[in-house]
Short mmCIF file of C-alpha atoms and ligand atoms in Angstrom, two decimals:
data_model
loop_
_atom_site.label_atom_id
_atom_site.label_comp_id
_atom_site.label_asym_id
_atom_site.label_seq_id
_atom_site.Cartn_x
_atom_site.Cartn_y
_atom_site.Cartn_z
CA MET P 1 68.08 137.53 86.33
CA ARG P 2 71.82 136.77 86.37
CA ASN P 3 73.04 133.29 85.51
CA ALA P 4 75.55 131.17 87.39
CA GLN P 5 78.41 132.33 85.24
CA ASP P 6 78.33 135.84 86.77
CA TYR P 7 79.17 134.48 90.16
CA ALA P 8 82.49 133.19 91.38
CA VAL P 9 80.92 131.91 94.57
CA ARG P 10 77.38 131.94 95.77
CA VAL P 11 76.61 131.22 99.45
CA ASP P 12 73.06 130.05 99.98
CA ASN P 13 71.45 129.95 103.45
CA LEU P 14 74.72 128.85 105.08
CA VAL P 15 74.51 127.70 108.69
CA TYR P 16 77.51 126.48 110.70
CA ARG P 17 77.03 125.12 114.16
CA VAL P 18 79.40 123.56 116.67
CA ASP P 19 77.56 121.65 119.38
CA SER P 20 74.49 123.94 119.93
CA LYS P 21 76.47 127.13 119.28
CA THR P 22 75.53 128.83 116.02
CA ILE P 23 78.70 130.41 114.51
CA LEU P 24 77.30 131.23 111.11
CA ASP P 25 73.58 131.95 110.92
CA SER P 26 71.73 131.70 107.43
CA LEU P 27 74.22 133.58 105.40
CA ASN P 28 73.53 134.58 101.80
CA LEU P 29 76.27 136.10 99.65
CA GLU P 30 77.05 136.43 95.98
CA ILE P 31 80.59 137.03 95.01
CA ARG P 32 80.71 138.43 91.47
CA ARG P 33 83.28 137.44 89.02
CA GLY P 34 86.27 139.88 88.89
CA GLU P 35 85.30 141.90 91.93
CA VAL P 36 87.06 142.57 95.24
CA LEU P 37 84.56 141.77 98.00
CA SER P 38 85.40 142.32 101.62
CA ILE P 39 83.90 140.65 104.57
CA MET P 40 84.28 143.03 107.42
CA GLY P 41 83.67 142.14 110.92
CA GLY P 42 85.06 142.04 114.51
CA SER P 43 87.08 139.34 116.06
CA GLY P 44 85.02 136.20 116.61
CA SER P 45 82.28 137.33 114.19
CA GLY P 46 82.83 134.12 112.11
CA LYS P 47 84.99 135.47 109.24
CA THR P 48 87.55 132.64 109.22
CA THR P 49 84.84 130.02 109.61
CA LEU P 50 83.06 131.38 106.59
CA LEU P 51 86.20 131.34 104.50
CA LYS P 52 86.90 127.77 105.51
CA CYS P 53 83.39 126.78 104.59
CA ILE P 54 83.74 128.40 101.16
CA VAL P 55 86.93 126.46 100.42
CA GLY P 56 85.42 123.27 101.78
CA LEU P 57 87.76 122.94 104.73
CA LEU P 58 84.68 122.97 107.09
CA LYS P 59 81.46 121.33 106.29
CA PRO P 60 78.52 123.56 106.89
CA THR P 61 75.69 122.34 109.07
CA SER P 62 73.25 123.25 106.33
CA GLY P 63 73.11 125.39 103.21
CA ALA P 64 74.92 125.48 99.90
CA ILE P 65 78.15 126.95 98.49
CA TRP P 66 78.01 127.20 94.77
CA ILE P 67 81.27 127.34 92.95
CA GLY P 68 80.06 127.51 89.35
CA GLU P 69 77.65 124.59 88.95
CA GLN P 70 78.98 122.59 91.93
CA ASN P 71 77.94 122.68 95.55
CA MET P 72 81.06 122.51 97.68
CA ALA P 73 78.90 121.71 100.79
CA VAL P 74 77.87 118.27 99.56
CA LEU P 75 81.05 117.08 97.85
CA SER P 76 83.40 114.47 99.38
CA GLU P 77 86.99 115.35 100.15
CA ALA P 78 88.21 113.67 96.97
CA GLN P 79 85.58 115.46 94.86
CA ARG P 80 86.54 118.86 96.26
CA ALA P 81 90.12 118.55 95.03
CA PRO P 82 89.64 119.83 91.43
CA LEU P 83 87.31 122.54 92.73
CA ARG P 84 89.86 123.73 95.26
CA ARG P 85 92.35 124.29 92.53
CA THR P 86 90.16 127.06 91.18
CA LEU P 87 90.32 128.70 94.57
CA GLY P 88 93.35 130.02 96.35
CA ILE P 89 93.39 130.82 100.02
CA VAL P 90 95.93 132.88 101.99
CA PHE P 91 95.82 132.18 105.68
CA GLN P 92 95.98 134.73 108.45
CA TYR P 93 99.47 133.63 109.61
CA ALA P 94 100.33 132.41 106.10
CA ALA P 95 100.44 128.78 107.27
CA LEU P 96 103.69 128.10 105.31
CA PHE P 97 105.13 124.53 105.63
CA ASP P 98 107.97 125.36 107.94
CA TYR P 99 110.21 122.49 107.02
CA LEU P 100 110.10 123.37 103.35
CA THR P 101 111.96 126.27 101.53
CA VAL P 102 109.99 129.09 99.96
CA GLU P 103 110.23 127.45 96.59
CA GLN P 104 109.13 124.11 97.82
CA ASN P 105 106.17 125.86 99.49
CA VAL P 106 105.10 127.62 96.29
CA ILE P 107 105.20 124.41 94.18
CA PHE P 108 103.74 122.11 96.81
CA GLY P 109 100.29 121.88 95.24
CA LEU P 110 101.74 121.82 91.71
CA GLU P 111 104.05 118.86 92.35
CA ARG P 112 101.22 116.45 93.13
CA GLN P 113 98.88 117.69 90.42
CA ARG P 114 100.21 117.47 86.98
CA ASP P 115 103.23 115.98 85.25
CA ILE P 116 105.28 119.12 85.06
CA LYS P 117 109.02 119.15 84.67
CA ARG P 118 111.10 120.27 87.68
CA SER P 119 112.53 123.13 85.72
CA GLU P 120 109.10 124.26 84.61
CA MET P 121 107.96 124.26 88.28
CA ARG P 122 110.94 126.33 89.35
CA LYS P 123 110.07 128.82 86.63
CA ILE P 124 106.46 129.03 87.92
CA ALA P 125 107.73 129.54 91.48
CA ARG P 126 110.00 132.33 90.39
CA GLU P 127 107.30 133.98 88.38
CA ARG P 128 104.67 133.82 91.17
CA LEU P 129 107.24 135.19 93.67
CA ASP P 130 107.91 137.95 91.27
CA TRP P 131 104.26 138.78 90.95
CA VAL P 132 104.08 139.29 94.76
CA GLY P 133 107.28 141.37 94.76
CA LEU P 134 109.81 138.85 96.10
CA SER P 135 113.10 137.74 94.63
CA ASP P 136 116.05 135.76 95.79
CA VAL P 137 114.15 134.10 98.62
CA GLU P 138 113.60 130.71 96.97
CA ASN P 139 116.02 128.83 99.14
CA LEU P 140 115.05 130.53 102.47
CA TYR P 141 112.88 128.85 105.09
CA PRO P 142 109.74 130.51 106.44
CA SER P 143 111.41 131.21 109.73
CA GLN P 144 113.91 133.43 108.01
CA LEU P 145 111.15 135.72 106.54
CA SER P 146 109.28 138.65 108.01
CA GLY P 147 105.57 138.58 108.58
CA GLY P 148 104.84 140.56 105.44
CA MET P 149 107.11 138.34 103.31
CA ARG P 150 105.53 135.27 104.67
CA LYS P 151 102.02 136.52 103.63
CA ARG P 152 103.37 137.21 100.14
CA VAL P 153 104.88 133.68 99.92
CA GLY P 154 101.49 132.43 101.09
CA LEU P 155 99.93 134.42 98.24
CA ALA P 156 102.47 133.17 95.72
CA ARG P 157 101.65 129.58 96.86
CA ALA P 158 97.92 130.22 96.40
CA LEU P 159 98.62 131.63 92.94
CA ALA P 160 100.72 128.67 91.75
CA THR P 161 97.69 126.66 90.53
CA ASP P 162 96.19 129.58 88.61
CA PRO P 163 93.08 129.99 90.70
CA GLN P 164 90.21 132.23 89.47
CA THR P 165 89.35 133.33 93.07
CA VAL P 166 91.71 134.16 95.87
CA LEU P 167 90.48 134.43 99.49
CA PHE P 168 92.46 136.36 102.03
CA ASP P 169 92.13 135.83 105.72
CA GLU P 170 93.10 139.15 107.48
CA PRO P 171 95.83 139.92 104.90
CA THR P 172 96.98 143.02 106.73
CA SER P 173 96.70 142.02 110.38
CA GLY P 174 99.91 142.33 112.31
CA LEU P 175 101.64 144.30 109.59
CA ASP P 176 103.20 147.79 109.76
CA PRO P 177 101.38 150.54 107.84
CA ILE P 178 103.85 150.56 104.91
CA THR P 179 103.62 146.74 104.45
CA THR P 180 99.82 147.03 104.86
CA HIS P 181 99.74 149.49 101.85
CA GLN P 182 101.93 147.17 99.83
CA ILE P 183 99.64 144.21 100.41
CA ASP P 184 96.62 146.34 99.62
CA SER P 185 98.02 147.48 96.32
CA LEU P 186 99.10 143.90 95.53
CA ILE P 187 95.50 142.79 95.98
CA THR P 188 94.23 145.62 93.76
CA ARG P 189 96.89 144.92 91.12
CA LEU P 190 96.19 141.13 90.94
CA ASN P 191 92.51 141.94 90.63
CA ARG P 192 93.09 144.31 87.73
CA GLU P 193 95.93 142.65 85.87
CA LEU P 194 94.97 138.98 86.25
CA ASN P 195 91.22 139.59 86.62
CA LEU P 196 91.27 137.65 89.80
CA THR P 197 88.21 137.59 91.97
CA ALA P 198 89.28 138.49 95.51
CA VAL P 199 87.48 137.86 98.80
CA VAL P 200 89.17 139.81 101.57
CA VAL P 201 88.20 139.03 105.18
CA SER P 202 89.36 141.79 107.50
CA HIS P 203 88.69 143.88 110.55
CA ASP P 204 91.11 146.56 109.23
CA VAL P 205 88.63 149.20 108.00
CA GLY P 206 91.22 151.35 106.29
CA SER P 207 92.51 148.52 104.22
CA VAL P 208 88.93 147.28 103.40
CA LEU P 209 87.90 150.77 102.14
CA ARG P 210 91.00 150.92 99.96
CA VAL P 211 90.75 147.54 98.13
CA SER P 212 87.03 146.74 97.98
CA ASP P 213 84.41 147.11 95.29
CA ARG P 214 81.74 145.82 97.69
CA ILE P 215 81.69 145.20 101.41
CA ALA P 216 79.65 142.76 103.45
CA MET P 217 79.47 143.41 107.23
CA LEU P 218 79.47 140.34 109.41
CA ALA P 219 78.42 140.53 113.08
CA GLN P 220 77.81 137.62 115.36
CA GLY P 221 77.59 135.24 112.43
CA ARG P 222 75.06 137.25 110.46
CA PHE P 223 75.39 139.66 107.56
CA VAL P 224 73.99 142.97 108.78
CA GLU P 225 74.65 145.00 105.68
CA THR P 226 76.07 144.42 102.11
CA GLY P 227 76.85 147.17 99.62
CA SER P 228 79.28 149.29 97.73
CA VAL P 229 81.96 151.23 99.67
CA THR P 230 79.85 154.38 99.47
CA GLU P 231 76.67 152.59 100.60
CA ILE P 232 78.54 151.11 103.61
CA LEU P 233 80.08 154.50 104.42
CA HIS P 234 76.56 155.96 104.53
CA SER P 235 74.85 152.97 105.95
CA SER P 236 72.17 153.62 108.70
CA ASN P 237 72.74 150.23 110.33
CA GLU P 238 73.70 150.64 113.92
CA GLN P 239 76.39 147.97 114.00
CA VAL P 240 78.05 149.23 110.71
CA ARG P 241 78.13 152.79 112.03
CA ALA P 242 79.48 151.66 115.41
CA PHE P 243 82.29 149.63 113.71
CA LEU P 244 83.26 152.50 111.38
CA GLU P 245 83.11 154.97 114.25
CA ALA P 246 85.35 152.87 116.51
CA ALA P 247 87.80 152.41 113.58
CA ARG P 248 87.83 156.19 112.97
CA SER P 249 88.44 157.04 116.53
CA THR P 250 91.35 154.67 116.87
CA SER P 251 93.14 155.75 113.58
CA VAL P 252 95.98 158.21 113.41
CA GLU P 253 94.10 161.15 111.86
CA SER P 254 91.89 161.44 114.90
CA ALA P 255 94.85 161.42 117.37
CA PRO P 256 94.98 164.66 119.33
CA MET T 1 83.16 109.13 105.85
CA GLU T 2 86.72 110.52 105.78
CA GLU T 3 84.98 113.83 106.06
CA GLN T 4 84.60 113.28 109.82
CA ILE T 5 88.34 113.22 110.27
CA TRP T 6 88.37 116.91 109.46
CA THR T 7 85.29 117.90 111.33
CA GLU T 8 86.05 120.32 114.19
CA VAL T 9 84.74 118.99 117.51
CA SER T 10 84.50 120.79 120.73
CA GLU T 11 86.78 119.71 123.67
CA LYS T 12 84.04 119.40 126.24
CA ARG T 13 83.22 115.77 126.52
CA GLY T 14 82.59 113.08 129.18
CA ALA T 15 84.91 110.24 129.76
CA VAL T 16 82.85 107.62 127.98
CA SER T 17 82.15 109.74 124.93
CA ALA T 18 85.89 110.69 124.86
CA VAL T 19 86.87 107.02 124.66
CA LEU T 20 84.18 106.33 122.05
CA HIS T 21 85.33 109.30 120.02
CA PHE T 22 89.01 108.16 120.23
CA VAL T 23 88.13 104.62 119.12
CA GLY T 24 85.98 106.02 116.33
CA SER T 25 88.57 108.39 114.97
CA MET T 26 91.35 105.81 115.14
CA GLY T 27 89.08 103.54 113.10
CA LEU T 28 88.41 106.33 110.59
CA LEU T 29 92.12 107.17 110.27
CA LEU T 30 93.08 103.51 109.68
CA THR T 31 90.41 103.03 107.05
CA ALA T 32 91.38 106.29 105.36
CA SER T 33 95.04 105.27 105.39
CA LEU T 34 94.26 101.79 103.98
CA ARG T 35 92.18 103.37 101.26
CA SER T 36 95.01 105.86 100.49
CA MET T 37 97.61 103.07 100.39
CA ALA T 38 95.44 101.11 98.01
CA SER T 39 95.49 103.96 95.61
CA PHE T 40 99.30 103.52 95.23
CA ARG T 41 100.02 107.19 95.12
CA TRP T 42 102.72 106.85 97.69
CA GLU T 43 104.89 109.70 98.89
CA TRP T 44 108.19 107.89 98.59
CA ARG T 45 110.36 110.73 99.74
CA GLU T 46 108.33 111.11 102.91
CA ILE T 47 108.37 107.44 103.53
CA VAL T 48 112.11 107.18 103.23
CA HIS T 49 112.50 110.25 105.50
CA GLN T 50 110.29 108.72 108.11
CA MET T 51 112.04 105.39 107.91
CA ALA T 52 115.31 107.07 108.70
CA PHE T 53 113.78 108.91 111.57
CA ILE T 54 111.71 106.04 113.10
CA GLY T 55 114.14 103.28 112.26
CA VAL T 56 117.77 104.22 111.87
CA ALA T 57 117.82 106.93 114.45
CA SER T 58 116.17 104.69 117.07
CA VAL T 59 118.79 101.93 116.83
CA PRO T 60 120.99 103.29 119.66
CA ILE T 61 118.34 103.72 122.35
CA VAL T 62 116.59 100.43 121.39
CA ALA T 63 119.97 98.60 121.50
CA ILE T 64 121.06 100.12 124.76
CA THR T 65 117.83 99.52 126.68
CA THR T 66 117.44 95.91 125.59
CA LEU T 67 121.11 95.23 126.16
CA PHE T 68 120.75 96.26 129.86
CA SER T 69 117.44 94.38 130.11
CA GLY T 70 119.13 91.20 128.86
CA ALA T 71 121.91 91.94 131.37
CA VAL T 72 119.66 92.33 134.32
CA LEU T 73 117.76 89.17 133.38
CA ALA T 74 120.96 87.22 133.26
CA LEU T 75 122.07 88.71 136.60
CA TYR T 76 118.98 87.26 138.43
CA SER T 77 118.49 84.05 136.50
CA ALA T 78 122.16 83.06 136.42
CA SER T 79 122.73 83.48 140.05
CA LEU T 80 119.45 81.71 140.88
CA LEU T 81 120.03 78.83 138.56
CA MET T 82 123.68 78.40 139.64
CA ARG T 83 122.44 77.44 143.12
CA PHE T 84 121.03 74.40 141.50
CA GLY T 85 124.04 73.84 139.41
CA ALA T 86 122.18 74.85 136.25
CA GLY T 87 123.68 78.29 135.55
CA SER T 88 124.02 77.65 131.90
CA LEU T 89 120.23 77.43 131.53
CA SER T 90 120.13 81.17 132.08
CA GLY T 91 120.59 81.53 128.36
CA GLY T 92 117.19 79.93 127.97
CA ALA T 93 115.54 82.23 130.45
CA VAL T 94 117.06 85.33 128.84
CA GLY T 95 116.43 84.22 125.30
CA LEU T 96 112.86 83.35 125.84
CA SER T 97 112.01 86.55 127.79
CA ILE T 98 113.76 88.75 125.33
CA ALA T 99 112.37 87.22 122.16
CA ARG T 100 108.73 87.07 123.36
CA GLU T 101 108.43 90.08 125.65
CA ILE T 102 111.34 92.39 126.22
CA ALA T 103 112.41 93.02 122.63
CA PRO T 104 109.01 93.79 121.19
CA VAL T 105 107.62 95.73 124.14
CA LEU T 106 110.73 97.71 124.89
CA THR T 107 111.22 98.55 121.18
CA ALA T 108 107.68 99.83 120.91
CA ILE T 109 107.87 101.76 124.14
CA MET T 110 111.17 103.40 123.08
CA VAL T 111 109.72 104.26 119.63
CA ALA T 112 106.62 105.59 121.31
CA ALA T 113 108.60 107.83 123.53
CA ARG T 114 110.94 109.04 120.89
CA CYS T 115 108.92 109.04 117.66
CA GLY T 116 105.24 108.78 118.67
CA SER T 117 105.75 112.03 120.63
CA ALA T 118 107.54 113.61 117.66
CA ILE T 119 104.81 112.61 115.21
CA ALA T 120 102.07 114.02 117.48
CA ALA T 121 104.07 117.19 118.09
CA GLN T 122 104.84 117.82 114.35
CA ILE T 123 101.30 117.14 113.15
CA ALA T 124 99.74 118.99 116.08
CA SER T 125 101.90 122.10 115.32
CA MET T 126 100.87 121.91 111.66
CA LYS T 127 97.23 121.64 112.71
CA VAL T 128 97.16 124.66 115.05
CA THR T 129 99.06 126.86 112.60
CA GLU T 130 96.60 125.93 109.82
CA GLN T 131 99.19 124.05 107.74
CA ILE T 132 96.87 121.05 107.66
CA ASP T 133 94.21 123.34 106.29
CA ALA T 134 96.66 124.77 103.79
CA MET T 135 97.63 121.33 102.61
CA ARG T 136 94.04 120.35 102.04
CA ALA T 137 93.31 123.73 100.30
CA LEU T 138 96.17 122.90 97.90
CA ALA T 139 94.33 119.57 97.18
CA VAL T 140 96.95 117.46 98.88
CA ASN T 141 95.48 114.87 101.19
CA PRO T 142 97.17 114.92 104.61
CA ILE T 143 96.36 111.24 105.02
CA SER T 144 98.51 110.31 102.07
CA TYR T 145 101.16 112.89 102.72
CA LEU T 146 101.53 112.71 106.56
CA VAL T 147 99.83 109.62 108.01
CA VAL T 148 100.56 106.87 105.52
CA PRO T 149 104.37 107.50 105.36
CA ARG T 150 104.57 107.40 109.15
CA LEU T 151 102.44 104.28 109.37
CA VAL T 152 104.43 102.52 106.59
CA ALA T 153 107.76 103.55 108.05
CA ALA T 154 106.81 102.26 111.54
CA LEU T 155 105.49 98.97 110.05
CA VAL T 156 108.75 98.34 108.22
CA MET T 157 111.23 99.60 110.71
CA LEU T 158 109.83 98.30 114.11
CA PRO T 159 110.23 94.63 113.15
CA ILE T 160 113.91 95.47 112.09
CA LEU T 161 114.46 97.31 115.33
CA CYS T 162 113.03 94.30 117.21
CA VAL T 163 115.56 92.00 115.58
CA VAL T 164 118.30 94.45 116.62
CA ALA T 165 116.80 94.33 120.16
CA ASN T 166 116.92 90.62 120.25
CA PHE T 167 120.55 90.49 119.44
CA ALA T 168 121.39 93.33 121.93
CA GLY T 169 119.39 91.65 124.75
CA ILE T 170 120.91 88.22 124.30
CA PHE T 171 124.38 89.67 124.09
CA GLY T 172 123.78 91.79 127.18
CA GLY T 173 122.79 88.60 129.01
CA ALA T 174 125.87 86.78 127.67
CA PHE T 175 128.22 89.36 129.15
CA VAL T 176 126.71 89.17 132.60
CA ALA T 177 126.35 85.38 132.51
CA SER T 178 130.01 84.91 131.63
CA ALA T 179 131.06 87.38 134.28
CA LEU T 180 129.14 85.24 136.78
CA GLY T 181 130.98 82.16 135.52
CA VAL T 182 128.57 80.64 133.04
CA PRO T 183 130.60 79.56 129.94
CA SER T 184 129.53 81.47 126.86
CA PHE T 185 129.02 78.38 124.69
CA ALA T 186 126.72 76.87 127.29
CA TYR T 187 124.75 80.14 127.51
CA PHE T 188 124.30 80.34 123.74
CA LYS T 189 123.57 76.62 123.55
CA ALA T 190 120.76 77.20 126.01
CA VAL T 191 119.41 80.17 123.98
CA GLN T 192 119.33 77.82 121.05
CA LEU T 193 117.73 75.02 122.93
CA PHE T 194 114.91 77.00 124.61
CA THR T 195 113.92 79.52 121.93
CA ASP T 196 112.90 78.65 118.35
CA SER T 197 112.07 80.72 115.37
CA TYR T 198 108.44 80.86 116.49
CA ASP T 199 109.43 82.88 119.49
CA LEU T 200 111.15 85.43 117.25
CA THR T 201 108.31 85.67 114.69
CA GLY T 202 105.77 85.87 117.50
CA GLY T 203 107.76 88.87 118.90
CA ILE T 204 107.89 90.43 115.42
CA ILE T 205 104.12 90.02 114.94
CA LYS T 206 103.53 91.76 118.23
CA VAL T 207 105.84 94.63 117.39
CA ALA T 208 104.09 95.09 114.06
CA VAL T 209 100.82 95.58 115.91
CA PHE T 210 102.56 98.03 118.27
CA ALA T 211 103.88 99.90 115.28
CA VAL T 212 100.40 100.60 114.00
CA ILE T 213 99.41 101.76 117.48
CA VAL T 214 102.36 104.12 117.89
CA ALA T 215 102.01 105.73 114.46
CA LEU T 216 98.25 105.91 114.36
CA VAL T 217 97.87 107.30 117.88
CA GLY T 218 100.59 109.90 117.19
CA CYS T 219 98.84 111.00 114.01
CA GLN T 220 95.45 110.95 115.54
CA GLN T 221 96.33 113.08 118.49
CA GLY T 222 98.22 115.50 116.17
CA LEU T 223 95.31 115.91 113.85
CA SER T 224 92.82 116.48 116.60
CA ALA T 225 94.97 119.05 118.35
CA GLN T 226 93.30 122.36 119.13
CA GLY T 227 94.25 125.65 120.65
CA GLY T 228 97.76 126.89 120.10
CA ALA T 229 101.01 125.84 121.75
CA ALA T 230 99.18 124.39 124.72
CA GLY T 231 97.24 122.13 122.35
CA VAL T 232 100.51 120.90 120.91
CA GLY T 233 101.77 120.01 124.37
CA HIS T 234 98.60 118.18 125.30
CA ALA T 235 98.57 116.18 122.05
CA THR T 236 102.26 115.14 122.59
CA THR T 237 101.76 114.03 126.16
CA ARG T 238 98.54 112.17 125.38
CA ALA T 239 100.07 110.46 122.32
CA VAL T 240 102.81 108.89 124.51
CA VAL T 241 100.53 107.91 127.40
CA ILE T 242 97.80 106.50 125.18
CA SER T 243 100.19 104.50 122.99
CA MET T 244 102.11 103.08 126.02
CA VAL T 245 98.92 101.93 127.76
CA LEU T 246 97.62 100.39 124.57
CA ILE T 247 100.86 98.68 123.96
CA TYR T 248 100.71 96.89 127.37
CA ILE T 249 97.04 96.10 127.02
CA THR T 250 97.36 94.61 123.49
CA ASN T 251 100.54 92.85 124.62
CA TYR T 252 98.67 90.83 127.08
CA PHE T 253 96.10 89.68 124.56
CA LEU T 254 98.78 88.94 121.86
CA ALA T 255 100.83 86.93 124.38
CA ASP T 256 97.70 84.94 125.16
CA LEU T 257 97.06 84.44 121.49
CA LEU T 258 100.53 83.68 120.39
CA PHE T 259 102.37 82.02 123.30
CA ALA T 260 99.93 80.79 125.86
CA LYS T 261 99.86 77.24 124.50
CA THR T 262 103.57 76.82 123.90
N1 ADP F 301 85.83 124.34 116.58
C1 ADP F 301 85.21 125.35 117.22
N2 ADP F 301 84.52 125.05 118.32
C2 ADP F 301 83.80 125.95 119.04
N3 ADP F 301 83.76 127.24 118.67
C3 ADP F 301 84.42 127.66 117.60
C4 ADP F 301 85.17 126.71 116.79
N4 ADP F 301 85.70 127.46 115.75
C5 ADP F 301 85.37 128.66 115.90
N5 ADP F 301 84.54 128.76 117.01
C6 ADP F 301 83.92 130.11 117.48
O1 ADP F 301 83.37 130.69 116.36
C7 ADP F 301 83.42 132.11 116.47
C8 ADP F 301 83.99 132.59 115.17
O2 ADP F 301 85.28 132.18 114.96
P1 ADP F 301 86.19 132.77 113.72
O3 ADP F 301 85.46 132.38 112.48
O4 ADP F 301 87.60 132.26 113.93
O5 ADP F 301 86.10 134.32 113.91
P2 ADP F 301 86.88 135.48 113.23
O6 ADP F 301 87.79 134.88 112.17
O7 ADP F 301 85.85 136.42 112.64
O8 ADP F 301 87.70 136.13 114.32
C9 ADP F 301 84.30 132.43 117.62
O9 ADP F 301 83.41 132.82 118.70
C10 ADP F 301 84.92 131.12 117.98
O10 ADP F 301 85.16 131.02 119.33
MG1 MG F 302 89.88 134.85 112.01
#
């Protein structure tokens, strides 16, 4: 029997409903400390909804989300704040504040949190941007950046408050293959070097297979299979096989 | 309770339930804003920024519109009263209408058109691009960072704009009255005689209520926007329409409350 310390996040019987439509249906998931776990699934399968429930941006209809000893699902908005600082989230389209510079974006959460000197914050911003492979962009505005750069700034912003777990919503969607590989190796590197737990939500099979320790397959709001990369590749589940098959047939290697 | 502000709701709703939902979420937003204000963790930079946008930058349109409203009031009232040999009384007609009605209502309408729409558009675009979510994820409360500064700025600046509007309207009337042959000193004498400080403060009380309406409706529509660029457009249009309608409705009741007996 594992204890709570082994898990970064534990999702327990999570249900999310809007009106009478069930978007997430009794999900159970354990995200182990220090692993890269991918949640794979097609568009509209509920991936973003699940991420937002984990971070407490959406309140589940029922079920629990354990972050350490605390249940995110029952906390008030004010009580969630300290818990959120242990989690970082990188949004699908980065969601940078477009009226702020890159540097102001990165230190946004920091500014209102602790009494840190301005110079110290700038140092943190430079360091986090350096981690994600960006330099000399501090004074640019998000509109002046490419899609890949924006996602990295989003990651730098998520890393500013030293989270233990970072959640990525479709980190590689809409990026060219080279940028995709860069983002993939960035996730792997942060996981190894900073011992970050990473939750990657994606429909990009290639990317998922490259970065993950474990994969959970989400379809129509249910987990249909969870396992290591090898287990998923050899899964007998219909939906998993269909998903992998479709991905294979649309990839470059299979082009005539 | 604040939780419900962030709860996603579907768009499909009947008219009655839409109105109830609107009233409910305005109430929630106001309570959450007051609670945030009471915590005294104010975003001063944002407040100053919004004061410049809502206040200073609105001076020209507020001044121009009330100037011409005062002018047209003088045009009618002076020519009418001159038939009875009482042209100089037009200052009273203009002064009273401007102070009690034109200045507060027109100021609020102009700010609703100019700033209410901008508030809704900014916040709605942040909502549909997940910037509001990002803010909450960074443990920054959008109520204190976005709503309170706009509410405070509107509450401070609209009364000041209303004073500007009073001057502009009365001077606009003075130009026209004197062009029609009413001596200026007689016009201003009549302004003084027929209006007192209560008319001015009454107008300012009205405009403070309108300020809450404009800022809160803009924020509420922005925060509840859904569905990409189209959602931003809807939120903007609705913010302007709803706040203008609410301004006229509350204006009637405030007029009854403040001025009916005087
Ligand atoms: N506020 C909402 N109201 C109604 N349906 C929603 C809402 N949010 C999401 N959905 C629906 O939930 C499903 C899952 O959405 P989402 O989590 O964004 O999927 P994914 O990220 O996997 O593409 C979709 O079918 C979507 O239409
Ligand atoms: Mg999604």
